[in-house]
Short mmCIF file of C-alpha atoms in Angstrom, two decimals:
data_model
loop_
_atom_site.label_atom_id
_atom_site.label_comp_id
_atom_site.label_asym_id
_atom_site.label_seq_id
_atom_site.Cartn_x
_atom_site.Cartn_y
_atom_site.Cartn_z
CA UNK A 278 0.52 1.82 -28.93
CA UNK A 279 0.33 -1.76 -27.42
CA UNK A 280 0.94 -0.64 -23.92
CA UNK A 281 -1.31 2.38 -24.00
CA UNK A 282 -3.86 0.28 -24.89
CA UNK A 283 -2.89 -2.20 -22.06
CA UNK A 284 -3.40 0.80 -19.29
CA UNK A 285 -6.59 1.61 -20.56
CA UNK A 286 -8.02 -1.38 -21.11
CA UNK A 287 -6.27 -2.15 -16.91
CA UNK A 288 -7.94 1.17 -15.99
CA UNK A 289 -11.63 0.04 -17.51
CA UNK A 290 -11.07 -3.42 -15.20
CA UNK A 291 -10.47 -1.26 -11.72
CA UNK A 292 -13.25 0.83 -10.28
CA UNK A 293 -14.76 4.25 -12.24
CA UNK A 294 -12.71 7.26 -10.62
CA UNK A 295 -13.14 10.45 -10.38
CA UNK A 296 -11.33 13.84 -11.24
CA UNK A 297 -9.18 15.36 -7.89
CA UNK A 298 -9.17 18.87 -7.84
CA UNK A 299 -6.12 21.08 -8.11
CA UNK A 300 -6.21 23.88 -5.64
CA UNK A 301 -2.83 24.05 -3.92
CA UNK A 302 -2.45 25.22 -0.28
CA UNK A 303 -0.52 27.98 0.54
CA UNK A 304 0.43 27.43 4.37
CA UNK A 305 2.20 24.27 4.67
CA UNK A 306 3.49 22.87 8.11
CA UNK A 307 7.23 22.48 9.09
CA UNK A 308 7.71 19.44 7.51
CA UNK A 309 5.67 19.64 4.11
CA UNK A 310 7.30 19.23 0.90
CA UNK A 311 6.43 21.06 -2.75
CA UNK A 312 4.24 18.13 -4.95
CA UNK A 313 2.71 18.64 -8.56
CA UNK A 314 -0.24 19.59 -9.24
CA UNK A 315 -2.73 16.93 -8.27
CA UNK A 316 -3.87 15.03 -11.72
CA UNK A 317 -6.97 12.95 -12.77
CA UNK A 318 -6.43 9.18 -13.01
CA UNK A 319 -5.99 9.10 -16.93
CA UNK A 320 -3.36 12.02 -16.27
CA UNK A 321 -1.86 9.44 -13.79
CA UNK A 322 -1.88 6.73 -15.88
CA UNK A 323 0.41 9.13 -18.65
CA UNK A 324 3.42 8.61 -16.11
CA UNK A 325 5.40 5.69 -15.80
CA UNK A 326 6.15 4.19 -12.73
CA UNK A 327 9.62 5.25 -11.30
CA UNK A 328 9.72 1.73 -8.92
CA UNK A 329 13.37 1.00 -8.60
CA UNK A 330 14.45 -2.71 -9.29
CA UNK A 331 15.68 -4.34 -6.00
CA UNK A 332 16.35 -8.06 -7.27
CA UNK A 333 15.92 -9.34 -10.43
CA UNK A 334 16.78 -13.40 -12.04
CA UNK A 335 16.22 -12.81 -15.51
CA UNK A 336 13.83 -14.85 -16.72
CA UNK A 337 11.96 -16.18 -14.37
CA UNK A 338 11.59 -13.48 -10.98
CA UNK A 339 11.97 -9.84 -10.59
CA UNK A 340 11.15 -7.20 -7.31
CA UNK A 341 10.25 -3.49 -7.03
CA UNK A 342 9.74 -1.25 -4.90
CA UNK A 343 8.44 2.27 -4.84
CA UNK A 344 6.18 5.09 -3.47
CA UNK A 345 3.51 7.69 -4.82
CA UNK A 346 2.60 10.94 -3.13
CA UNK A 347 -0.58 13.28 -3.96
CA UNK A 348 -2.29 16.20 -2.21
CA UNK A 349 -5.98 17.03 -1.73
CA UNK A 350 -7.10 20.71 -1.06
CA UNK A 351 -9.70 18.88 1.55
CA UNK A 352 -11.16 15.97 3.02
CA UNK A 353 -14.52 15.45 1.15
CA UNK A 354 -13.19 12.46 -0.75
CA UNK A 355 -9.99 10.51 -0.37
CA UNK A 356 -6.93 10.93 -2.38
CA UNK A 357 -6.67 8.09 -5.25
CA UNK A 358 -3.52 6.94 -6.61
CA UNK A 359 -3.11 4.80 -9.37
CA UNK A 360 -0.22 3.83 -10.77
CA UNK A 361 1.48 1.26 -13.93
CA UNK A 362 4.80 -0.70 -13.82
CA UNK A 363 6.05 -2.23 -17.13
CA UNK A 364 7.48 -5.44 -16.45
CA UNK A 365 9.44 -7.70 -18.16
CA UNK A 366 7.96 -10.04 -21.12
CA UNK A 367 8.76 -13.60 -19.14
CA UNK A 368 6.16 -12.17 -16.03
CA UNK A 369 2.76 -14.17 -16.31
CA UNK A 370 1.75 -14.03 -12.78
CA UNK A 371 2.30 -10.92 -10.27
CA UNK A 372 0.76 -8.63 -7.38
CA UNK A 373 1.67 -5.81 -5.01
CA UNK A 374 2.22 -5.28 -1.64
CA UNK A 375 1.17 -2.51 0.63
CA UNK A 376 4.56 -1.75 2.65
CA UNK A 377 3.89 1.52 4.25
CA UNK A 378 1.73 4.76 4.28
CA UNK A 379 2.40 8.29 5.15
CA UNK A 380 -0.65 10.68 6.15
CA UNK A 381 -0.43 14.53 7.09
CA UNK A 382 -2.04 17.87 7.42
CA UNK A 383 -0.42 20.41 4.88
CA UNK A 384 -1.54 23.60 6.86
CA UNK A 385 -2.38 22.45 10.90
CA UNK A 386 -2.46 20.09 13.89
CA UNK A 387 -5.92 18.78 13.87
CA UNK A 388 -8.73 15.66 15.87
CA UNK A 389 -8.36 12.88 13.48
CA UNK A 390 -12.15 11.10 12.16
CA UNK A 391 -10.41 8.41 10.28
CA UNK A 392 -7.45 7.35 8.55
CA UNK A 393 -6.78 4.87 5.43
CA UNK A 394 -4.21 3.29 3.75
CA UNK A 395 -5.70 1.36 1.09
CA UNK A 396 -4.54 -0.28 -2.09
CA UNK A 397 -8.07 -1.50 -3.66
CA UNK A 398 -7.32 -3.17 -6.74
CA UNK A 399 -4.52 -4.46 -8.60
CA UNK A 400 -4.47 -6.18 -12.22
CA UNK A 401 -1.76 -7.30 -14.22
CA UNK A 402 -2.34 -7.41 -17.74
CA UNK A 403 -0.42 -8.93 -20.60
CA UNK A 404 -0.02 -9.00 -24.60
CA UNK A 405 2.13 -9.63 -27.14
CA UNK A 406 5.09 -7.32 -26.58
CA UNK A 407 4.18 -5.80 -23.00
CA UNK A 408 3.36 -6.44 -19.44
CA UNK A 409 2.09 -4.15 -17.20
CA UNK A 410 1.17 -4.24 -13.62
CA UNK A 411 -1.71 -1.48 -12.33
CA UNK A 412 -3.36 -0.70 -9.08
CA UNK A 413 -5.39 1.86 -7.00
CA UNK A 414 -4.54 2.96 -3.92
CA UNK A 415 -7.09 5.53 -1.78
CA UNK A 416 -5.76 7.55 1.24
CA UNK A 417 -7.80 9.32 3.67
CA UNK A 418 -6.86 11.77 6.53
CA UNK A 419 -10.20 13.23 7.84
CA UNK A 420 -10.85 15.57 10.94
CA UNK A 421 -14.39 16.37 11.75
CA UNK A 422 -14.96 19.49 9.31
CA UNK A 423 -13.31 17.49 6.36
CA UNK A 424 -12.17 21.02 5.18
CA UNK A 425 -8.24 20.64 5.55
CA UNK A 426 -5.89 20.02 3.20
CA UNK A 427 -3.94 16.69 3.37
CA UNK A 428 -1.35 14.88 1.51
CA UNK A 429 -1.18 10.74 1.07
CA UNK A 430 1.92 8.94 0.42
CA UNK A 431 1.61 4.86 -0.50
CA UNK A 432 4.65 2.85 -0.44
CA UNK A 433 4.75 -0.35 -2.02
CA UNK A 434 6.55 -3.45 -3.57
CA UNK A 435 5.91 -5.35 -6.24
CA UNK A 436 6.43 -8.88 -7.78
CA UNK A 437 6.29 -10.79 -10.67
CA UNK A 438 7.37 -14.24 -12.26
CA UNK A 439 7.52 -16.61 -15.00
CA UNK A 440 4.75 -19.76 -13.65
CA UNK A 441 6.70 -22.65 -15.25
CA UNK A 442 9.46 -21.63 -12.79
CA UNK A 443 7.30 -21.05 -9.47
CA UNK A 444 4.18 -22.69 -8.48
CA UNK A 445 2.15 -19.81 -7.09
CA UNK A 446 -1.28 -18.96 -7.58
CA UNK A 447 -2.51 -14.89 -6.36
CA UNK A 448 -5.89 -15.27 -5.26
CA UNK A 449 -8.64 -11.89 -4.92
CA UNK A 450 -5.57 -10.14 -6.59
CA UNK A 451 -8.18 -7.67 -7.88
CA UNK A 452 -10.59 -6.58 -5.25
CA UNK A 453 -9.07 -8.09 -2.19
CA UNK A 454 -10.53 -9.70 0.65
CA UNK A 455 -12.34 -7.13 2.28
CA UNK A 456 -13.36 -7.81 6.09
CA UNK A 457 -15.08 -5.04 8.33
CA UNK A 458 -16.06 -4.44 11.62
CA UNK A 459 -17.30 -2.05 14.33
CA UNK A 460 -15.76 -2.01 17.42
CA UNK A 461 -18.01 -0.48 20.25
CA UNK A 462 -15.89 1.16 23.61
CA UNK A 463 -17.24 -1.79 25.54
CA UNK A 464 -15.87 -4.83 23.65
CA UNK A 465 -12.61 -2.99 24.67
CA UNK A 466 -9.14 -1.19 22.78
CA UNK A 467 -8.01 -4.21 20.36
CA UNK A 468 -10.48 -5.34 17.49
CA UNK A 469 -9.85 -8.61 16.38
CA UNK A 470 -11.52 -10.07 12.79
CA UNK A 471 -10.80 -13.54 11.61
CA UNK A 472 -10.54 -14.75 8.24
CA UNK A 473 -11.35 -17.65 6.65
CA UNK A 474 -10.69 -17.87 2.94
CA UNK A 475 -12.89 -20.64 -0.10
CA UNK A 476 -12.80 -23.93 1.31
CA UNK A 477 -10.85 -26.58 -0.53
CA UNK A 478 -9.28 -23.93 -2.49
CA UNK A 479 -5.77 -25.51 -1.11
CA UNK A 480 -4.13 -28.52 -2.29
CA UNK A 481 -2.32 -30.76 -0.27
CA UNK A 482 1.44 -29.98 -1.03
CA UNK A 483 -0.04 -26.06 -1.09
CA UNK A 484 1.16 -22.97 1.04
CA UNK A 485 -0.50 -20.14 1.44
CA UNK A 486 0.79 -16.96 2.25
CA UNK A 487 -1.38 -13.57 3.45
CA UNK A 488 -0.29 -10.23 1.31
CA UNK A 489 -1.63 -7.54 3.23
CA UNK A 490 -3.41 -4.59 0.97
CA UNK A 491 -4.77 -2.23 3.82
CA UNK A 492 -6.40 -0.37 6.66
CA UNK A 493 -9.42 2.04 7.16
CA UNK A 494 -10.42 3.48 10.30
CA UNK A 495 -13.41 5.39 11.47
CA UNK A 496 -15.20 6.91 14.02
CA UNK A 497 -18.98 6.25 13.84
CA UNK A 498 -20.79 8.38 16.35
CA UNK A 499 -22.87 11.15 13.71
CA UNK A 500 -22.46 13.95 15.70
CA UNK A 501 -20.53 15.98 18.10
CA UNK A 502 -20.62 19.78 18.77
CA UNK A 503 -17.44 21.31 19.58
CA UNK A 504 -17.09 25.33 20.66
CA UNK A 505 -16.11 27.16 17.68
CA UNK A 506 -16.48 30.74 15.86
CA UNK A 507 -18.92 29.03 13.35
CA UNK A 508 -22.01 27.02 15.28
CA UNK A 509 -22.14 23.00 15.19
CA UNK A 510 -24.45 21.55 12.50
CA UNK A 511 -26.07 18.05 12.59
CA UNK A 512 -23.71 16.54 10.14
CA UNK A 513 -20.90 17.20 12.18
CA UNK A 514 -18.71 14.23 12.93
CA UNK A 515 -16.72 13.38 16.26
CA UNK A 516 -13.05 13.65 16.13
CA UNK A 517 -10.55 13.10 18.49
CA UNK A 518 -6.95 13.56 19.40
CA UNK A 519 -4.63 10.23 18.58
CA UNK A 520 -2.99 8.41 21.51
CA UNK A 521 -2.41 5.14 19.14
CA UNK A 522 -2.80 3.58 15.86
CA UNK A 523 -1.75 -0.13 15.37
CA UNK A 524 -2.65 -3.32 13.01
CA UNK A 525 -0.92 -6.79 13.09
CA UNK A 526 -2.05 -9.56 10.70
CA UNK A 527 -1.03 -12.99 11.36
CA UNK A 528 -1.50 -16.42 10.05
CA UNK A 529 -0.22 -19.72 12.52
CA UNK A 530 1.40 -21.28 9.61
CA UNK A 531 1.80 -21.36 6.13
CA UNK A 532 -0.62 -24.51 6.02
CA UNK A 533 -3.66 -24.67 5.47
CA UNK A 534 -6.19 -26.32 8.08
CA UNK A 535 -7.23 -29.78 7.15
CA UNK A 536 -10.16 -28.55 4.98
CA UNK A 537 -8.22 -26.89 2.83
CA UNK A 538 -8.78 -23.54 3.88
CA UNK A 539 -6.60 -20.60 5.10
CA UNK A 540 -7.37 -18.96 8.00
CA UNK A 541 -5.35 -15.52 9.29
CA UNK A 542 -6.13 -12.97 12.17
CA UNK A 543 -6.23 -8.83 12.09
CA UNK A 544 -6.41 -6.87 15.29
CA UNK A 545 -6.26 -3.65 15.65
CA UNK A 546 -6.32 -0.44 18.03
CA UNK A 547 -7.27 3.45 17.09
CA UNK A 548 -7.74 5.35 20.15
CA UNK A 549 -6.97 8.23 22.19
CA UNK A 550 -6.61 8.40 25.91
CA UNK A 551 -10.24 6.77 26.09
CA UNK A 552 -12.18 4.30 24.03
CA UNK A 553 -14.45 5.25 21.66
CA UNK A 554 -16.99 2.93 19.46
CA UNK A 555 -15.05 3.23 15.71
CA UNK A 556 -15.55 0.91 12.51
CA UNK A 557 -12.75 -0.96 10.82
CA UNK A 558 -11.79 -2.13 7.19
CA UNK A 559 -9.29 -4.04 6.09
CA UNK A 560 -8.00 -5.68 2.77
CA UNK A 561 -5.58 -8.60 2.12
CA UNK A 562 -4.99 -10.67 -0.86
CA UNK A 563 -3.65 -14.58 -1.07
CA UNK A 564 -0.98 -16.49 -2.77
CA UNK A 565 -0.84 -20.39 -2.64
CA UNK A 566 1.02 -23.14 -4.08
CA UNK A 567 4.17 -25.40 -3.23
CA UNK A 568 6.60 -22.72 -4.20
CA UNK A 569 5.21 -20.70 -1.23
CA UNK A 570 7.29 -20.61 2.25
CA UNK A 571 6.79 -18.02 5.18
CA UNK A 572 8.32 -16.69 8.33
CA UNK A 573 6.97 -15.01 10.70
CA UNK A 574 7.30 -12.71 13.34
CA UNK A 575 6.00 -11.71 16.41
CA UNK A 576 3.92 -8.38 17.65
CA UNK A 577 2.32 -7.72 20.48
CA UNK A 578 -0.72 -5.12 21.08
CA UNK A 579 -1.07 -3.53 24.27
CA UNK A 580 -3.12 -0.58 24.35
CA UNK A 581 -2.23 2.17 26.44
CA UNK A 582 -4.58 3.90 28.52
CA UNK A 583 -4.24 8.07 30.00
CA UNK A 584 -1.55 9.86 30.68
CA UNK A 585 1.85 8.80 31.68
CA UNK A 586 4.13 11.03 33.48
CA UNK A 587 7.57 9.25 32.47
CA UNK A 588 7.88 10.82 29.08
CA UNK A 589 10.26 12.90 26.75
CA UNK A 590 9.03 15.76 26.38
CA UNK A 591 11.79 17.83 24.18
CA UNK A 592 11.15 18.29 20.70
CA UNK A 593 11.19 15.20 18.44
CA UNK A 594 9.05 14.98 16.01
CA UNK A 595 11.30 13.98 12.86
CA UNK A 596 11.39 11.12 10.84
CA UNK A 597 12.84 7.47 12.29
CA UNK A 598 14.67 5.30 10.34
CA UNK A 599 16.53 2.23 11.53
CA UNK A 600 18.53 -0.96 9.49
CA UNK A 601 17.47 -4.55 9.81
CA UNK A 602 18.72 -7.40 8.44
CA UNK A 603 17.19 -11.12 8.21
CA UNK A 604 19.89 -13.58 8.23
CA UNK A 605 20.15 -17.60 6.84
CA UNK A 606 16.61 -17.49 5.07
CA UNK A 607 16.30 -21.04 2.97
CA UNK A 608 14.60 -19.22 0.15
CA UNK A 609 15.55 -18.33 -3.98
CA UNK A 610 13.42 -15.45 -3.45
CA UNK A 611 12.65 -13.27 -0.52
CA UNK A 612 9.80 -10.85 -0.47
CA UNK A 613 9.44 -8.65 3.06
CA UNK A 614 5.67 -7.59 3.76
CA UNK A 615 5.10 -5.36 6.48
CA UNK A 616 2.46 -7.27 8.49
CA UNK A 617 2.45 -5.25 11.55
CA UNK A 618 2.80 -1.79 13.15
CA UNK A 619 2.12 0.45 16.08
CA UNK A 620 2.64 4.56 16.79
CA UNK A 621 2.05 5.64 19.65
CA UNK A 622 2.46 8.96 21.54
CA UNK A 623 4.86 8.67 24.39
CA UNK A 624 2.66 11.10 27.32
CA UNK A 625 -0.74 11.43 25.88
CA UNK A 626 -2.89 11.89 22.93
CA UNK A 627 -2.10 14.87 20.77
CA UNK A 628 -3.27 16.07 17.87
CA UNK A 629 -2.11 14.91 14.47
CA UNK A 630 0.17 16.64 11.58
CA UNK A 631 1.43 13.55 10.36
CA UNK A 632 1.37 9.73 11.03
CA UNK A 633 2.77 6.85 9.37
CA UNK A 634 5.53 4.14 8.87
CA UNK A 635 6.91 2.14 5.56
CA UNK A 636 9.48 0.08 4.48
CA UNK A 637 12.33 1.11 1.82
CA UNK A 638 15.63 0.55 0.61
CA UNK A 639 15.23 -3.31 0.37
CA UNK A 640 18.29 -5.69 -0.67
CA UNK A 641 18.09 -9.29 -0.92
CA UNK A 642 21.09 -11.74 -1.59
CA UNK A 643 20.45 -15.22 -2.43
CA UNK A 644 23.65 -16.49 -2.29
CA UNK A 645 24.45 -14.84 1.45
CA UNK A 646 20.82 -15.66 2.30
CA UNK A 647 20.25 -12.04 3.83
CA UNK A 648 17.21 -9.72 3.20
CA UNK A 649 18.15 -6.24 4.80
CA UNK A 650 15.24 -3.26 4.46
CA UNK A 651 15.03 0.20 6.48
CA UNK A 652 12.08 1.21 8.01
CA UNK A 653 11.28 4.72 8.89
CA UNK A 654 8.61 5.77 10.86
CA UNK A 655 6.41 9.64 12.73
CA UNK A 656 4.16 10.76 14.50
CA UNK A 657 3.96 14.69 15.26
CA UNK A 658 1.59 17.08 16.24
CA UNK A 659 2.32 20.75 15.05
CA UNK A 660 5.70 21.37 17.20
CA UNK A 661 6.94 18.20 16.89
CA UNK A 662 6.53 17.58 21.20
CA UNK A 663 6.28 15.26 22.57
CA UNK A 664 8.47 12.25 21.59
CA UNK A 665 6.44 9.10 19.96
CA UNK A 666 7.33 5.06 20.03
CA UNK A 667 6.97 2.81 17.16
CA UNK A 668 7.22 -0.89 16.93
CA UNK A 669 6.95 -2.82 13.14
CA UNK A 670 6.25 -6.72 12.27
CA UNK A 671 7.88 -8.25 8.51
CA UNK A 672 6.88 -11.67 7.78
CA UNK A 673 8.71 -12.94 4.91
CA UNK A 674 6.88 -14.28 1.43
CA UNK A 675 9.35 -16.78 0.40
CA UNK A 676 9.36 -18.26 -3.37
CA UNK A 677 11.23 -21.32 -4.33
CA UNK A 678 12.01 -22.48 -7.75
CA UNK A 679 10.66 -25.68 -9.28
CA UNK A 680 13.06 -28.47 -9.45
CA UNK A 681 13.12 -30.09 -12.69
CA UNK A 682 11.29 -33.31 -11.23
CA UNK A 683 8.40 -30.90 -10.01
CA UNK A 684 8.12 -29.02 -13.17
CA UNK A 685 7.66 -32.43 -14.88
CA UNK A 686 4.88 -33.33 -11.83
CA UNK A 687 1.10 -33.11 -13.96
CA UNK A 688 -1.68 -34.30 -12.90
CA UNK A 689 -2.83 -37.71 -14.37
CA UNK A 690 -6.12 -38.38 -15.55
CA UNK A 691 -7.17 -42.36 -15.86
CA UNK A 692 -10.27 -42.21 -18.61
CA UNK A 693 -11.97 -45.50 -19.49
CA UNK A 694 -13.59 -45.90 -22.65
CA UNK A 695 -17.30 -48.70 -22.87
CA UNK A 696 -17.51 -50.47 -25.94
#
């Protein structure tokens, strides 16, 4: 009864949703799989979470991971996911990390309008006797009729822990730190917004660490008339074939400047062979405090421009997945965020069945000092030709444990008394 109550009352806290309907297609492309019937959120919010536990120190840390898929019969409003992990009682403090997305068309190839990967709020709530941890997460896979059918996978992890034994703080854990901008063809391929987060929110012995939470990108121009059986009509949005789709968020350090303030950088690129004037969103959240360590690594984005003539062009549109391990990290805990990522089409742009890249399968040894995930990655039109390249960036949350002379560190307080 306790924890039912808990959902609800987590449900009230995150934005008012609406019903999805339940039409299922009945074309599918080569690759699509049978899902359920697509639910409201309160039918959502009847199933429990099926997030596997990947690392757990009773007591005081524990890590998840998992995905959610659902299906919309079109592209009028985007697919929302929400979804409740119990945790265990000792968790007072945790969050959740966007780690991958999958987008496709269940019935065609189609010009791509805009694509998101969004988790939009996350709350953990707590009471006598259970813990839960919910969020939202919206996906969006729009061409220019928004009349297809699409299906929107979110892969995530998630963390929790017991305060007294790490000093971190989640800042905008609810919302997120939403930062937006429109890119026009002339400024060039690679958007770049900077983020600055409260000043003096940091204290000196703090750490701060960027969790990223998502992406949403759009084409803005109103109007385009394409030749079709059925004439254009002035709502008609442009749409266009995908060469590539990339985001990399970085932050110089783990300090923060000598105002107190963190400071971290998103660029992005979502083109075809041209440039074309597109908005972007993106969402992060924050966690700070002297239990907080990071590293980093590098990405690079170069956007590609035309055709190329050195390309595969066999069939070979299936699903990537390679092994990589992180050796001789200093940390108790070791948390992998997927920071950065590029697909791109290997001749040309093509039109899109399916797009996207996550994270899974994570293992993390303490005592070797190893973190090892896979990370599988596509990008197809309808026959799967031609070939497609893919390039990912992990930067590592790291959480150390309080030593027993830090857990007795408080802050002192000198109050003199006039007579």
């Amino acid at each position: 009864m306790i924890r039912a109550v808990l959902i609800l009352l987590a449900t009230c806290l995150l934005l008012s949703l609406s019903a999805c309907a339940t039409k299922k297609p009945e074309k599918k492309t080569p690759d699509a799989e049978d899902r359920t019937k697509i639910l409201t959120p309160f039918e959502q919010l009847s199933l429990k979470s099926d997030a596997k536990t990947v690392f757990e120190d009773q007591g005081k840390f524990i890590l998840l991971e998992g995905k959610k898929c659902m299906q919309r019969d079109n592209g009028a409003e985007p697919v929302t996911l929400l979804q409740w992990i119990e945790m265990p009682d000792y968790v007072d403090s945790g969050t959740v990390v966007l780690n991958g997305w999958d987008l496709r068309y269940l019935n065609q190839d189609r010009e791509v309008n805009s694509m998101r990967a969004d988790i939009t709020h996350s709350k953990l709530v707590k009471n006598t006797g259970s813990t839960v941890l919910v969020f939202e997460a919206k996906g969006t896979l729009e061409d220019q009729s928004r009349k297809d059918a699409f299906e929107f996978c979110v892969f995530y992890t998630a963390l929790g822990y017991h305060s007294t034994a790490i000093d971190a703080t989640i800042e905008e854990d609810h919302n997120g730190i939403e930062s937006s901008v429109v890119q026009t063809e002339n400024q060039g391929a690679v958007a770049t917004l900077e983020n600055t987060g409260h000043k003096g929110m940091l204290r000196k012995y703090d750490a701060v660490a960027i969790i990223p939470r998502g992406f949403d990108f759009q084409y803005t121009d109103t109007f385009e008339c394409e030749w079709r059986l059925w004439p254009c009509q002035w709502g008609d949005r442009v749409d266009y074939r995908l060469l590539q789709v990339a985001y990399n968020l970085s932050q110089a350090s783990a300090a923060p400047s000598l105002g107190g303030t963190p400071h971290w950088v998103t660029q992005t690129i979502f083109k075809d062979n041209n440039t074309h004037t597109h908005r972007i969103k993106t969402r992060a959240a924050q966690i700070r405090g002297r239990s907080v360590k990071l590293h980093g690594d590098f990405l690079a984005l170069n956007p590609r421009t035309g055709k190329t003539d050195t390309c595969r062009k066999s069939a070979d549109g299936v699903v990537r997945t390679q092994t990589v391990r992180i050796n001789e990290l200093p940390y108790d805990y070791a948390i992998p965020m997927l920071t950065g990522w590029e697909l791109v089409n290997e001749c040309e742009h093509q039109r899109v069945q399916r797009a996207g890249i996550w994270i899974h399968d994570i293992r993390f040894d303490p005592q070797a000092g190893y973190l090892e995930y896979k990370v599988s990655s596509i990008l197809r039109d309808q026959d799967g030709a031609p070939s497609f390249n893919s390039a990912h960036r992990i930067t590592v949350l790291g959480l150390n444990r309080l030593s027993s002379s830090e857990k007795k560190r408080a802050p002192r307080f000198r109050l003199k008394i006039r007579d």
